[in-house]
mmCIF file of C-alpha atoms in Angstrom:
data_model
loop_
_atom_site.group_PDB
_atom_site.id
_atom_site.type_symbol
_atom_site.label_atom_id
_atom_site.label_comp_id
_atom_site.label_asym_id
_atom_site.label_seq_id
_atom_site.Cartn_x
_atom_site.Cartn_y
_atom_site.Cartn_z
ATOM 1 C CA UNK A 1 36.100 -36.808 27.001
ATOM 2 C CA UNK A 2 37.655 -34.080 29.555
ATOM 3 C CA UNK A 3 37.916 -31.252 27.481
ATOM 4 C CA UNK A 4 33.950 -30.899 26.767
ATOM 5 C CA UNK A 5 33.152 -31.284 30.030
ATOM 6 C CA UNK A 6 34.988 -28.331 30.620
ATOM 7 C CA UNK A 7 33.075 -26.457 27.391
ATOM 8 C CA UNK A 8 29.939 -27.029 28.989
ATOM 9 C CA UNK A 9 30.636 -25.873 32.112
ATOM 10 C CA UNK A 10 30.612 -29.196 34.440
ATOM 11 C CA UNK A 11 34.049 -28.891 35.112
ATOM 12 C CA UNK A 12 36.163 -25.896 35.760
ATOM 13 C CA UNK A 13 39.524 -27.058 34.221
ATOM 14 C CA UNK A 14 41.284 -29.914 32.739
ATOM 15 C CA UNK A 15 44.609 -31.699 34.517
ATOM 16 C CA UNK A 16 45.824 -34.664 32.958
ATOM 17 C CA UNK A 17 47.056 -37.582 34.292
ATOM 18 C CA UNK A 18 50.845 -37.730 33.961
ATOM 19 C CA UNK A 19 50.395 -34.007 35.398
ATOM 20 C CA UNK A 20 48.533 -34.653 39.029
ATOM 21 C CA UNK A 21 51.216 -36.015 41.083
ATOM 22 C CA UNK A 22 53.325 -32.895 40.630
ATOM 23 C CA UNK A 23 50.373 -30.995 41.096
ATOM 24 C CA UNK A 24 49.098 -32.603 44.535
ATOM 25 C CA UNK A 25 53.129 -31.914 45.359
ATOM 26 C CA UNK A 26 52.575 -27.984 44.699
ATOM 27 C CA UNK A 27 49.492 -27.996 46.628
ATOM 28 C CA UNK A 28 50.962 -30.182 49.470
ATOM 29 C CA UNK A 29 54.245 -27.532 49.580
ATOM 30 C CA UNK A 30 52.412 -24.187 49.111
ATOM 31 C CA UNK A 31 52.100 -21.884 51.879
ATOM 32 C CA UNK A 32 48.953 -20.895 53.174
ATOM 33 C CA UNK A 33 47.206 -17.929 54.308
ATOM 34 C CA UNK A 34 44.226 -15.365 53.711
ATOM 35 C CA UNK A 35 44.354 -16.065 49.426
ATOM 36 C CA UNK A 36 43.998 -19.741 49.432
ATOM 37 C CA UNK A 37 41.338 -19.773 46.644
ATOM 38 C CA UNK A 38 43.705 -17.452 44.611
ATOM 39 C CA UNK A 39 46.751 -19.751 45.153
ATOM 40 C CA UNK A 40 45.226 -22.683 44.208
ATOM 41 C CA UNK A 41 43.163 -21.414 41.191
ATOM 42 C CA UNK A 42 46.838 -20.004 39.775
ATOM 43 C CA UNK A 43 48.614 -23.430 40.653
ATOM 44 C CA UNK A 44 45.575 -26.117 38.886
ATOM 45 C CA UNK A 45 45.102 -22.754 35.794
ATOM 46 C CA UNK A 46 49.391 -23.584 35.592
ATOM 47 C CA UNK A 47 49.031 -27.176 34.910
ATOM 48 C CA UNK A 48 45.664 -27.249 33.165
ATOM 49 C CA UNK A 49 45.534 -27.932 29.634
ATOM 50 C CA UNK A 50 44.597 -24.820 28.108
ATOM 51 C CA UNK A 51 40.709 -24.787 26.525
ATOM 52 C CA UNK A 52 37.848 -22.383 25.628
ATOM 53 C CA UNK A 53 34.810 -21.513 27.591
ATOM 54 C CA UNK A 54 31.525 -21.984 25.999
ATOM 55 C CA UNK A 55 29.659 -19.533 28.114
ATOM 56 C CA UNK A 56 26.313 -20.495 29.677
ATOM 57 C CA UNK A 57 24.932 -17.904 31.208
ATOM 58 C CA UNK A 58 25.908 -19.665 34.461
ATOM 59 C CA UNK A 59 22.504 -19.363 35.578
ATOM 60 C CA UNK A 60 20.915 -22.598 34.486
ATOM 61 C CA UNK A 61 21.867 -25.740 33.179
ATOM 62 C CA UNK A 62 21.025 -28.038 29.831
ATOM 63 C CA UNK A 63 19.186 -30.424 31.300
ATOM 64 C CA UNK A 64 19.308 -32.801 28.302
ATOM 65 C CA UNK A 65 18.574 -35.741 29.638
ATOM 66 C CA UNK A 66 19.944 -38.144 26.733
ATOM 67 C CA UNK A 67 22.019 -35.913 24.869
ATOM 68 C CA UNK A 68 25.485 -36.325 23.993
ATOM 69 C CA UNK A 69 28.222 -33.705 25.223
ATOM 70 C CA UNK A 70 28.865 -32.947 21.778
ATOM 71 C CA UNK A 71 25.576 -32.104 21.469
ATOM 72 C CA UNK A 72 25.484 -29.675 24.157
ATOM 73 C CA UNK A 73 28.616 -28.268 23.384
ATOM 74 C CA UNK A 74 27.206 -27.605 19.013
ATOM 75 C CA UNK A 75 24.043 -26.216 21.000
ATOM 76 C CA UNK A 76 24.799 -24.658 24.358
ATOM 77 C CA UNK A 77 23.263 -20.922 23.298
ATOM 78 C CA UNK A 78 20.133 -22.651 21.843
ATOM 79 C CA UNK A 79 20.263 -24.721 25.604
ATOM 80 C CA UNK A 80 20.945 -21.623 27.465
ATOM 81 C CA UNK A 81 18.463 -20.130 25.702
ATOM 82 C CA UNK A 82 15.385 -22.164 26.587
ATOM 83 C CA UNK A 83 16.501 -23.589 29.855
ATOM 84 C CA UNK A 84 17.000 -20.086 31.483
ATOM 85 C CA UNK A 85 13.224 -19.711 30.909
ATOM 86 C CA UNK A 86 11.317 -19.227 33.864
ATOM 87 C CA UNK A 87 8.919 -21.745 34.245
ATOM 88 C CA UNK A 88 9.064 -25.877 33.000
ATOM 89 C CA UNK A 89 6.132 -25.107 30.938
ATOM 90 C CA UNK A 90 7.839 -22.530 29.100
ATOM 91 C CA UNK A 91 10.465 -24.567 28.485
ATOM 92 C CA UNK A 92 8.382 -27.564 27.416
ATOM 93 C CA UNK A 93 6.499 -25.569 25.305
ATOM 94 C CA UNK A 94 9.845 -23.444 23.495
ATOM 95 C CA UNK A 95 11.139 -26.711 23.104
ATOM 96 C CA UNK A 96 8.057 -28.549 21.493
ATOM 97 C CA UNK A 97 8.047 -25.984 18.792
ATOM 98 C CA UNK A 98 11.796 -26.097 17.993
ATOM 99 C CA UNK A 99 11.464 -29.998 17.922
ATOM 100 C CA UNK A 100 8.612 -28.871 15.632
ATOM 101 C CA UNK A 101 11.086 -26.658 13.456
ATOM 102 C CA UNK A 102 13.432 -29.766 12.973
ATOM 103 C CA UNK A 103 15.465 -28.999 16.425
ATOM 104 C CA UNK A 104 16.822 -32.950 16.992
ATOM 105 C CA UNK A 105 18.125 -31.698 20.044
ATOM 106 C CA UNK A 106 15.093 -29.790 21.369
ATOM 107 C CA UNK A 107 13.288 -33.200 20.120
ATOM 108 C CA UNK A 108 15.296 -35.615 22.754
ATOM 109 C CA UNK A 109 15.457 -32.695 25.081
ATOM 110 C CA UNK A 110 11.413 -32.874 25.402
ATOM 111 C CA UNK A 111 11.656 -36.620 25.326
ATOM 112 C CA UNK A 112 13.504 -37.013 27.936
ATOM 113 C CA UNK A 113 11.032 -34.706 30.173
ATOM 114 C CA UNK A 114 8.064 -35.776 29.333
ATOM 115 C CA UNK A 115 9.607 -39.523 31.134
ATOM 116 C CA UNK A 116 10.483 -38.351 34.013
ATOM 117 C CA UNK A 117 8.590 -37.521 37.549
ATOM 118 C CA UNK A 118 6.640 -34.383 37.561
ATOM 119 C CA UNK A 119 7.802 -34.122 40.725
ATOM 120 C CA UNK A 120 11.464 -34.563 40.600
ATOM 121 C CA UNK A 121 11.050 -32.349 37.633
ATOM 122 C CA UNK A 122 9.315 -29.907 39.752
ATOM 123 C CA UNK A 123 11.508 -30.456 42.292
ATOM 124 C CA UNK A 124 14.222 -30.057 40.506
ATOM 125 C CA UNK A 125 13.830 -26.605 38.654
ATOM 126 C CA UNK A 126 13.166 -24.858 42.218
ATOM 127 C CA UNK A 127 16.142 -26.154 43.570
ATOM 128 C CA UNK A 128 18.358 -24.885 40.693
ATOM 129 C CA UNK A 129 16.766 -21.692 41.670
ATOM 130 C CA UNK A 130 17.047 -21.820 44.950
ATOM 131 C CA UNK A 131 20.725 -22.414 44.397
ATOM 132 C CA UNK A 132 21.887 -19.849 42.248
ATOM 133 C CA UNK A 133 22.510 -17.806 45.520
ATOM 134 C CA UNK A 134 23.254 -19.962 47.682
ATOM 135 C CA UNK A 135 26.935 -20.699 49.433
ATOM 136 C CA UNK A 136 28.185 -24.352 49.056
ATOM 137 C CA UNK A 137 27.152 -25.654 52.545
ATOM 138 C CA UNK A 138 23.350 -24.042 51.436
ATOM 139 C CA UNK A 139 23.210 -26.138 48.778
ATOM 140 C CA UNK A 140 23.947 -29.287 50.098
ATOM 141 C CA UNK A 141 22.275 -28.460 53.106
ATOM 142 C CA UNK A 142 18.873 -28.570 50.954
ATOM 143 C CA UNK A 143 19.769 -31.494 48.700
ATOM 144 C CA UNK A 144 20.061 -33.045 52.065
ATOM 145 C CA UNK A 145 16.716 -32.057 52.821
ATOM 146 C CA UNK A 146 15.134 -32.709 49.367
ATOM 147 C CA UNK A 147 17.368 -36.088 49.729
ATOM 148 C CA UNK A 148 14.707 -36.879 52.970
ATOM 149 C CA UNK A 149 11.658 -35.602 51.056
ATOM 150 C CA UNK A 150 12.107 -38.310 48.357
ATOM 151 C CA UNK A 151 12.886 -41.167 50.511
ATOM 152 C CA UNK A 152 9.292 -40.717 51.899
ATOM 153 C CA UNK A 153 8.050 -40.047 48.683
ATOM 154 C CA UNK A 154 6.384 -42.558 45.758
ATOM 155 C CA UNK A 155 8.674 -41.716 42.998
ATOM 156 C CA UNK A 156 11.915 -42.367 43.970
ATOM 157 C CA UNK A 157 10.610 -45.996 44.600
ATOM 158 C CA UNK A 158 8.277 -46.476 41.621
ATOM 159 C CA UNK A 159 11.618 -45.257 39.598
ATOM 160 C CA UNK A 160 13.768 -48.392 40.928
ATOM 161 C CA UNK A 161 10.604 -50.475 40.576
ATOM 162 C CA UNK A 162 10.258 -49.718 37.128
ATOM 163 C CA UNK A 163 13.977 -49.451 36.012
ATOM 164 C CA UNK A 164 15.906 -52.116 38.162
ATOM 165 C CA UNK A 165 13.251 -54.284 39.368
ATOM 166 C CA UNK A 166 10.275 -55.651 37.352
ATOM 167 C CA UNK A 167 12.253 -53.827 34.086
ATOM 168 C CA UNK A 168 9.132 -52.745 32.297
ATOM 169 C CA UNK A 169 10.216 -49.068 32.120
ATOM 170 C CA UNK A 170 6.828 -48.201 32.642
ATOM 171 C CA UNK A 171 6.807 -46.017 36.036
ATOM 172 C CA UNK A 172 3.588 -44.610 37.205
ATOM 173 C CA UNK A 173 4.305 -41.050 38.055
ATOM 174 C CA UNK A 174 2.353 -40.046 41.141
ATOM 175 C CA UNK A 175 1.205 -37.152 40.585
ATOM 176 C CA UNK A 176 1.222 -38.151 37.403
ATOM 177 C CA UNK A 177 1.179 -34.366 35.848
ATOM 178 C CA UNK A 178 3.443 -31.227 35.921
ATOM 179 C CA UNK A 179 0.053 -29.100 37.107
ATOM 180 C CA UNK A 180 -0.840 -31.891 39.675
ATOM 181 C CA UNK A 181 2.251 -30.745 41.165
ATOM 182 C CA UNK A 182 1.038 -27.557 43.335
ATOM 183 C CA UNK A 183 3.216 -25.106 45.096
ATOM 184 C CA UNK A 184 2.458 -26.594 48.320
ATOM 185 C CA UNK A 185 4.028 -29.793 47.375
ATOM 186 C CA UNK A 186 7.334 -28.050 45.986
ATOM 187 C CA UNK A 187 7.552 -26.654 49.045
ATOM 188 C CA UNK A 188 7.105 -29.794 51.936
ATOM 189 C CA UNK A 189 9.824 -31.455 49.691
ATOM 190 C CA UNK A 190 12.625 -27.815 51.099
ATOM 191 C CA UNK A 191 10.808 -27.436 54.685
ATOM 192 C CA UNK A 192 12.604 -28.357 57.592
ATOM 193 C CA UNK A 193 11.907 -31.170 59.385
ATOM 194 C CA UNK A 194 13.946 -31.136 61.943
ATOM 195 C CA UNK A 195 16.706 -33.679 59.887
ATOM 196 C CA UNK A 196 19.498 -31.300 58.572
ATOM 197 C CA UNK A 197 23.161 -31.756 57.596
ATOM 198 C CA UNK A 198 25.310 -30.563 59.917
ATOM 199 C CA UNK A 199 28.615 -29.823 58.641
ATOM 200 C CA UNK A 200 31.422 -30.924 61.957
ATOM 201 C CA UNK A 201 34.276 -27.688 62.095
ATOM 202 C CA UNK A 202 32.433 -24.548 61.788
ATOM 203 C CA UNK A 203 35.750 -22.716 60.536
ATOM 204 C CA UNK A 204 35.467 -23.327 56.862
ATOM 205 C CA UNK A 205 32.981 -21.344 55.032
ATOM 206 C CA UNK A 206 32.116 -23.202 51.868
#
């Protein structure tokens, strides 16, 4: 449901559907100037349902795989503590320790990580770190570059095969382990190959 999505930081506000038409009308009638962001935020907050935010630290996402939203909300502080660690190896080690101590959410998160493509894990983790201080425009350009690199790689097609084509749910990732995905491999996914995303308007600062 929408309120928990606000709580875990996937959404900033929840505006009930019966208020959307009026909000759209107000936004359409607004007088725009040099404080557009503040105007929009004030209008949305006027129509949004009140909520209590869960502090997710702002630096990292939960990366919880198959966990429910309720689980994420309940264990938000723990999740932030684990996924704020610097490397994937540290994250996995800490999840393992907490799993052995009886933490169900840590066990489920670790299982999800262990089933995922090691390359995808490395690239996603690096992208999250790089995006911390990026503008939206730069983040979108980065994701566009990563997308092209994945389409030239092996694991995207292997995942489609295992889940959608043969449906054996037994993907054979290459490389097969995190240790085999070196820094040079990661860097290649972020390197400029001449197919950058270009925005039509140069006036908008995203």
